[in-house]
Coordinates of C-alpha atoms in Angstrom, one line a residue:
X1 CA -0.1 0.0 -0.1
X2 CA 1.2 3.6 -1.0
X3 CA 2.0 6.0 1.6
X4 CA 1.0 9.6 1.3
X5 CA 2.9 12.2 2.0
X6 CA 1.0 15.3 3.6
X7 CA 3.5 18.0 2.9
X8 CA 4.2 19.9 -0.1
X9 CA 7.3 20.0 -2.2
X10 CA 9.9 23.1 -2.0
X11 CA 9.6 25.2 -5.4
X12 CA 13.2 25.1 -6.8
X13 CA 13.0 28.0 -9.1
X14 CA 10.9 30.9 -7.5
X15 CA 11.3 34.5 -7.3
X16 CA 10.9 36.1 -3.5
X17 CA 9.7 39.5 -3.2
X18 CA 12.8 41.5 -1.5
X19 CA 10.7 43.7 1.1
X20 CA 8.1 40.9 2.5
X21 CA 10.2 37.3 1.3
X22 CA 7.0 36.2 0.5
X23 CA 6.3 34.2 -2.9
X24 CA 4.5 36.3 -5.6
X25 CA 1.5 35.1 -7.7
X26 CA 3.8 35.4 -11.0
X27 CA 6.3 33.1 -9.2
X28 CA 4.0 30.2 -8.1
X29 CA 2.7 30.4 -11.7
X30 CA 5.8 30.3 -13.2
X31 CA 7.0 27.7 -11.0
X32 CA 3.5 25.5 -11.7
X33 CA 4.4 26.1 -15.4
X34 CA 6.5 23.9 -17.6
X35 CA 9.7 26.2 -19.0
X36 CA 10.8 25.9 -22.4
X37 CA 14.5 24.6 -23.1
X38 CA 17.0 27.1 -23.8
X39 CA 20.6 27.1 -24.7
X40 CA 21.0 31.0 -24.6
X41 CA 23.0 31.6 -20.9
X42 CA 21.4 34.6 -19.5
X43 CA 24.5 36.5 -18.2
X44 CA 25.8 38.6 -20.4
X45 CA 29.3 38.1 -22.2
X46 CA 32.3 40.4 -20.8
X47 CA 34.7 41.8 -23.2
X48 CA 38.6 40.6 -22.8
X49 CA 40.3 43.7 -21.6
X50 CA 42.6 45.5 -24.4
X51 CA 46.0 44.1 -25.2
X52 CA 48.8 46.7 -25.6
X53 CA 51.5 45.8 -28.0
X54 CA 53.3 48.9 -27.6
X55 CA 55.5 47.5 -25.2
X56 CA 57.0 44.0 -26.6
X57 CA 58.5 43.1 -22.9
X58 CA 55.6 41.2 -21.6
X59 CA 54.6 39.2 -24.4
X60 CA 55.6 35.4 -24.2
X61 CA 58.4 34.2 -26.1
X62 CA 57.2 32.3 -29.2
X63 CA 57.7 28.4 -29.0
X64 CA 59.6 27.3 -31.7
X65 CA 59.0 23.8 -31.1
X66 CA 55.1 24.5 -32.7
X67 CA 56.5 27.1 -35.2
X68 CA 55.7 26.4 -39.0
X69 CA 57.0 27.5 -42.2
X70 CA 54.8 29.8 -44.1
X71 CA 55.5 30.5 -47.8
X72 CA 56.2 34.0 -49.0
X73 CA 54.2 33.6 -52.3
X74 CA 50.4 32.2 -52.1
X75 CA 52.0 30.4 -55.3
X76 CA 54.5 28.7 -53.7
X77 CA 52.3 25.4 -53.9
X78 CA 51.3 25.7 -57.7
X79 CA 53.2 24.1 -60.2
X80 CA 55.0 27.2 -61.7
X81 CA 55.2 29.8 -58.8
X82 CA 57.3 32.5 -60.3
X83 CA 55.4 32.6 -63.6
X84 CA 52.1 32.7 -61.6
X85 CA 53.2 35.4 -59.5
X86 CA 54.6 37.5 -62.7
X87 CA 52.0 37.2 -63.9
X88 CA 49.8 38.2 -61.4
X89 CA 52.2 41.2 -60.7
X90 CA 51.8 42.2 -64.3
X91 CA 48.2 42.3 -63.9
X92 CA 47.9 44.2 -60.8
X93 CA 49.9 46.7 -62.4
X94 CA 47.2 46.8 -65.6
X95 CA 44.4 47.5 -63.3
X96 CA 46.1 50.2 -61.4
X97 CA 47.2 52.2 -64.7
X98 CA 44.7 50.9 -67.2
X99 CA 43.3 54.4 -66.8
X100 CA 46.6 56.4 -68.0
X101 CA 46.5 57.9 -71.6
X102 CA 47.6 55.5 -74.3
X103 CA 49.0 55.7 -77.9
X104 CA 47.7 53.9 -81.2
X105 CA 49.0 50.5 -81.4
X106 CA 51.4 51.4 -84.5
X107 CA 52.6 54.6 -82.8
X108 CA 53.8 52.8 -79.5
X109 CA 57.7 52.1 -78.7
X110 CA 59.4 48.8 -80.6
X111 CA 60.4 46.6 -78.1
X112 CA 61.7 43.3 -78.1
X113 CA 60.3 40.8 -75.9
X114 CA 62.1 37.8 -74.8
X115 CA 61.5 34.4 -76.2
X116 CA 59.7 31.7 -74.2
X117 CA 63.0 29.5 -74.1
X118 CA 64.9 32.7 -72.9
X119 CA 61.9 33.4 -70.3
X120 CA 62.3 29.5 -69.0
X121 CA 65.9 30.1 -68.2
X122 CA 65.1 33.0 -65.9
X123 CA 62.7 31.5 -64.0
X124 CA 63.8 28.0 -64.2
X125 CA 60.2 26.5 -64.7
X126 CA 59.0 24.5 -67.7
X127 CA 56.6 27.2 -68.9
X128 CA 54.3 26.3 -71.8
X129 CA 54.3 28.5 -75.1
X130 CA 50.4 29.4 -74.5
X131 CA 51.2 30.5 -70.8
X132 CA 54.1 32.9 -71.6
X133 CA 51.9 34.5 -74.3
X134 CA 49.5 35.4 -71.1
X135 CA 52.7 37.6 -70.0
X136 CA 53.3 38.9 -73.7
X137 CA 49.5 40.2 -74.0
X138 CA 49.8 42.0 -70.5
X139 CA 53.5 43.6 -71.6
X140 CA 52.0 44.9 -75.2
X141 CA 49.0 46.5 -73.3
X142 CA 50.9 48.4 -70.9
X143 CA 53.7 49.2 -73.4
X144 CA 50.7 51.1 -75.1
X145 CA 50.4 53.3 -72.2
X146 CA 52.1 57.2 -73.4
X147 CA 55.8 57.2 -72.3
X148 CA 55.2 60.7 -71.0
X149 CA 53.2 59.4 -67.9
X150 CA 54.7 56.2 -67.7
X151 CA 55.1 55.5 -64.0
X152 CA 58.9 54.7 -62.9
X153 CA 58.1 51.6 -61.3
X154 CA 55.7 50.6 -64.2
X155 CA 59.1 51.0 -66.3
X156 CA 61.2 48.7 -64.1
X157 CA 58.7 46.0 -64.2
X158 CA 58.5 45.5 -67.8
X159 CA 62.5 45.9 -68.1
X160 CA 62.4 42.4 -66.8
X161 CA 60.9 41.2 -69.8
X162 CA 62.9 43.0 -72.6
X163 CA 65.8 41.6 -74.7
X164 CA 69.3 43.4 -74.5
X165 CA 69.2 44.7 -77.9
X166 CA 67.8 47.5 -80.2
X167 CA 64.9 46.8 -82.1
X168 CA 65.5 49.5 -84.5
X169 CA 68.6 48.2 -85.4
X170 CA 66.9 45.3 -87.1
X171 CA 65.6 46.0 -90.6
X172 CA 64.2 43.8 -92.8
X173 CA 66.1 43.2 -96.0
X174 CA 64.6 44.4 -99.2
X175 CA 63.3 42.2 -101.7
X176 CA 64.6 43.2 -104.9
X177 CA 64.4 42.4 -108.8
X178 CA 67.7 40.8 -110.1
X179 CA 69.5 41.4 -113.6
X180 CA 66.7 39.2 -115.3
X181 CA 63.6 40.8 -113.9
X182 CA 63.1 37.5 -111.4
X183 CA 61.4 38.3 -108.2
X184 CA 61.7 35.4 -105.5
X185 CA 59.4 34.7 -103.1
X186 CA 59.6 31.8 -100.2
X187 CA 56.4 30.4 -99.0
X188 CA 55.7 27.5 -96.3
X189 CA 52.6 25.7 -95.4
X190 CA 52.4 22.3 -92.9
X191 CA 56.1 20.9 -93.8
X192 CA 55.9 21.8 -97.3
X193 CA 58.1 24.9 -98.6
X194 CA 57.9 26.7 -102.2
X195 CA 60.8 28.9 -103.8
X196 CA 58.6 31.0 -106.2
X197 CA 60.4 32.9 -109.1
X198 CA 58.1 35.3 -110.8
X199 CA 59.2 37.4 -113.9
X200 CA 57.1 39.1 -116.5
X201 CA 55.4 36.8 -119.4
X202 CA 52.5 35.3 -121.0
X203 CA 51.2 32.9 -118.2
X204 CA 53.1 30.0 -118.2
X205 CA 53.6 27.9 -115.1
X206 CA 56.4 24.9 -114.2
X207 CA 56.4 23.2 -110.9
X208 CA 59.6 21.5 -110.4
X209 CA 60.4 21.7 -114.2
X210 CA 56.9 20.0 -114.5
X211 CA 53.3 21.5 -115.8
X212 CA 51.2 22.3 -113.1
X213 CA 48.4 19.8 -114.6
X214 CA 50.7 17.2 -114.5
X215 CA 52.1 18.1 -110.7
X216 CA 48.6 18.7 -109.1
X217 CA 45.6 16.5 -110.0
X218 CA 43.0 18.4 -108.0
X219 CA 41.4 21.4 -109.5
X220 CA 41.7 23.1 -105.9
X221 CA 45.1 22.5 -106.1
X222 CA 45.9 24.2 -109.0
X223 CA 43.6 27.1 -108.3
X224 CA 45.5 27.9 -104.9
X225 CA 48.7 28.0 -106.4
X226 CA 47.9 30.4 -108.4
X227 CA 45.0 32.2 -106.4
X228 CA 47.1 35.4 -106.0
X229 CA 47.2 36.0 -109.8
X230 CA 44.0 35.4 -110.3
X231 CA 42.6 37.7 -107.1
X232 CA 44.5 40.2 -108.7
X233 CA 43.9 39.7 -112.5
X234 CA 47.7 39.1 -113.3
X235 CA 47.5 35.4 -114.8
X236 CA 48.5 36.2 -118.3
X237 CA 50.9 39.0 -117.1
X238 CA 53.7 37.1 -115.4
X239 CA 55.4 33.7 -115.5
X240 CA 55.9 31.2 -112.5
X241 CA 58.8 29.0 -112.1
X242 CA 58.7 27.2 -108.7
X243 CA 60.5 25.0 -106.7
X244 CA 58.5 22.9 -103.7
X245 CA 59.4 20.4 -101.5
X246 CA 57.9 18.3 -98.5
X247 CA 54.8 17.7 -97.5
X248 CA 52.1 16.7 -99.9
X249 CA 50.0 18.3 -102.7
X250 CA 47.6 20.3 -100.5
X251 CA 50.6 21.7 -98.5
X252 CA 52.7 22.6 -101.7
X253 CA 49.8 23.9 -103.3
X254 CA 49.3 26.7 -100.5
X255 CA 52.9 26.9 -99.9
X256 CA 53.0 28.1 -103.5
X257 CA 50.2 30.7 -103.0
X258 CA 52.0 32.7 -100.2
X259 CA 55.6 32.3 -102.4
X260 CA 53.7 33.6 -105.2
X261 CA 51.9 36.6 -103.2
X262 CA 55.5 37.5 -102.1
X263 CA 57.1 37.6 -105.5
X264 CA 54.0 39.5 -106.7
X265 CA 54.4 42.5 -103.9
X266 CA 58.1 42.7 -104.9
X267 CA 57.1 43.6 -109.0
X268 CA 53.9 45.8 -107.9
X269 CA 53.8 46.7 -103.9
X270 CA 50.3 48.7 -104.3
X271 CA 48.9 45.4 -104.4
X272 CA 49.5 44.3 -101.1
X273 CA 46.0 45.4 -99.9
X274 CA 44.2 43.4 -102.3
X275 CA 46.3 40.4 -101.9
X276 CA 45.7 40.9 -97.8
X277 CA 42.0 40.9 -98.4
X278 CA 42.1 37.7 -100.7
X279 CA 44.1 35.9 -97.8
X280 CA 47.5 35.5 -99.6
X281 CA 49.9 37.2 -97.1
X282 CA 49.3 35.8 -93.6
X283 CA 51.4 32.4 -93.1
X284 CA 49.2 29.7 -92.3
X285 CA 50.1 28.1 -89.0
X286 CA 48.1 25.3 -88.5
X287 CA 49.6 21.9 -88.6
X288 CA 47.8 18.4 -88.0
X289 CA 47.4 17.6 -84.4
X290 CA 49.3 14.8 -83.1
X291 CA 47.6 11.4 -82.1
X292 CA 47.2 10.5 -78.6
X293 CA 47.2 7.3 -77.0
X294 CA 44.3 5.6 -76.3
X295 CA 42.3 7.5 -78.7
X296 CA 42.0 6.3 -82.5
X297 CA 43.3 9.7 -83.8
X298 CA 43.8 13.1 -82.4
X299 CA 40.8 13.5 -80.7
X300 CA 38.7 10.7 -81.7
X301 CA 37.7 8.1 -78.7
X302 CA 36.8 4.4 -79.4
X303 CA 33.3 3.6 -79.5
X304 CA 31.8 3.2 -75.8
X305 CA 30.7 -0.9 -75.6
X306 CA 28.6 -1.5 -71.9
X307 CA 29.8 -5.1 -72.2

């Protein structure tokens, strides 16, 4: 049989009146109701006293056992830390001085920048040519800043990437017409090279001592070889004698295009804008991409089979 207690349990969390020391009605009501759970402390946070760094005598000595080495540059853990630091520093200079007045690209001072092989020796890192091209693009933009307002620190930063030579001393050797009236032009495409002699005549074409129809069986290749003369309506005014070597028929035909255009500009320099519009002046640097291991060709993957 359970025993019945006649006395009441004490109220643990109750508020008393400071004057009469009696329990108030609000405290009794709050004590009888369940209180919600809360993780926030009721006490206020007290701020720590300020540290005086003016006097270093009171600071404890550093613990060298727990110290760790911190790299001087955030690019230390990258594959090319020096290259990354150089690129970031040049980009920071460009953001700082991009509002300065500039000159036209053709009127900027001529500068001979370091080649990618020279830059690799400078930093001692295997930098790709495409990555070094990013630095050259930023340097070209910085070089367009007007020399009268260029800051000294910017000049010092750009001097590292300049070669020790006078760019104005390098003069292209002018092409001439020999005593027989021939103008020579050399063209290249892929692994093919062509040496073209152009002389005023009736439109005869010889390639390696043979007619052009015998060397190039495709009509497209024959038209590509003589495209500079067709674009300027000079087919029946010059004779072409060419020596080609290397590569295939397409590469040799396009090498003849560049060589013929160069020789034609020696005879008539005023035709350069027309030849440029026809696409005969610029050297085509494209080459066949190499085959990769695990692939059928340069980028073609084998057919995926589930089982």
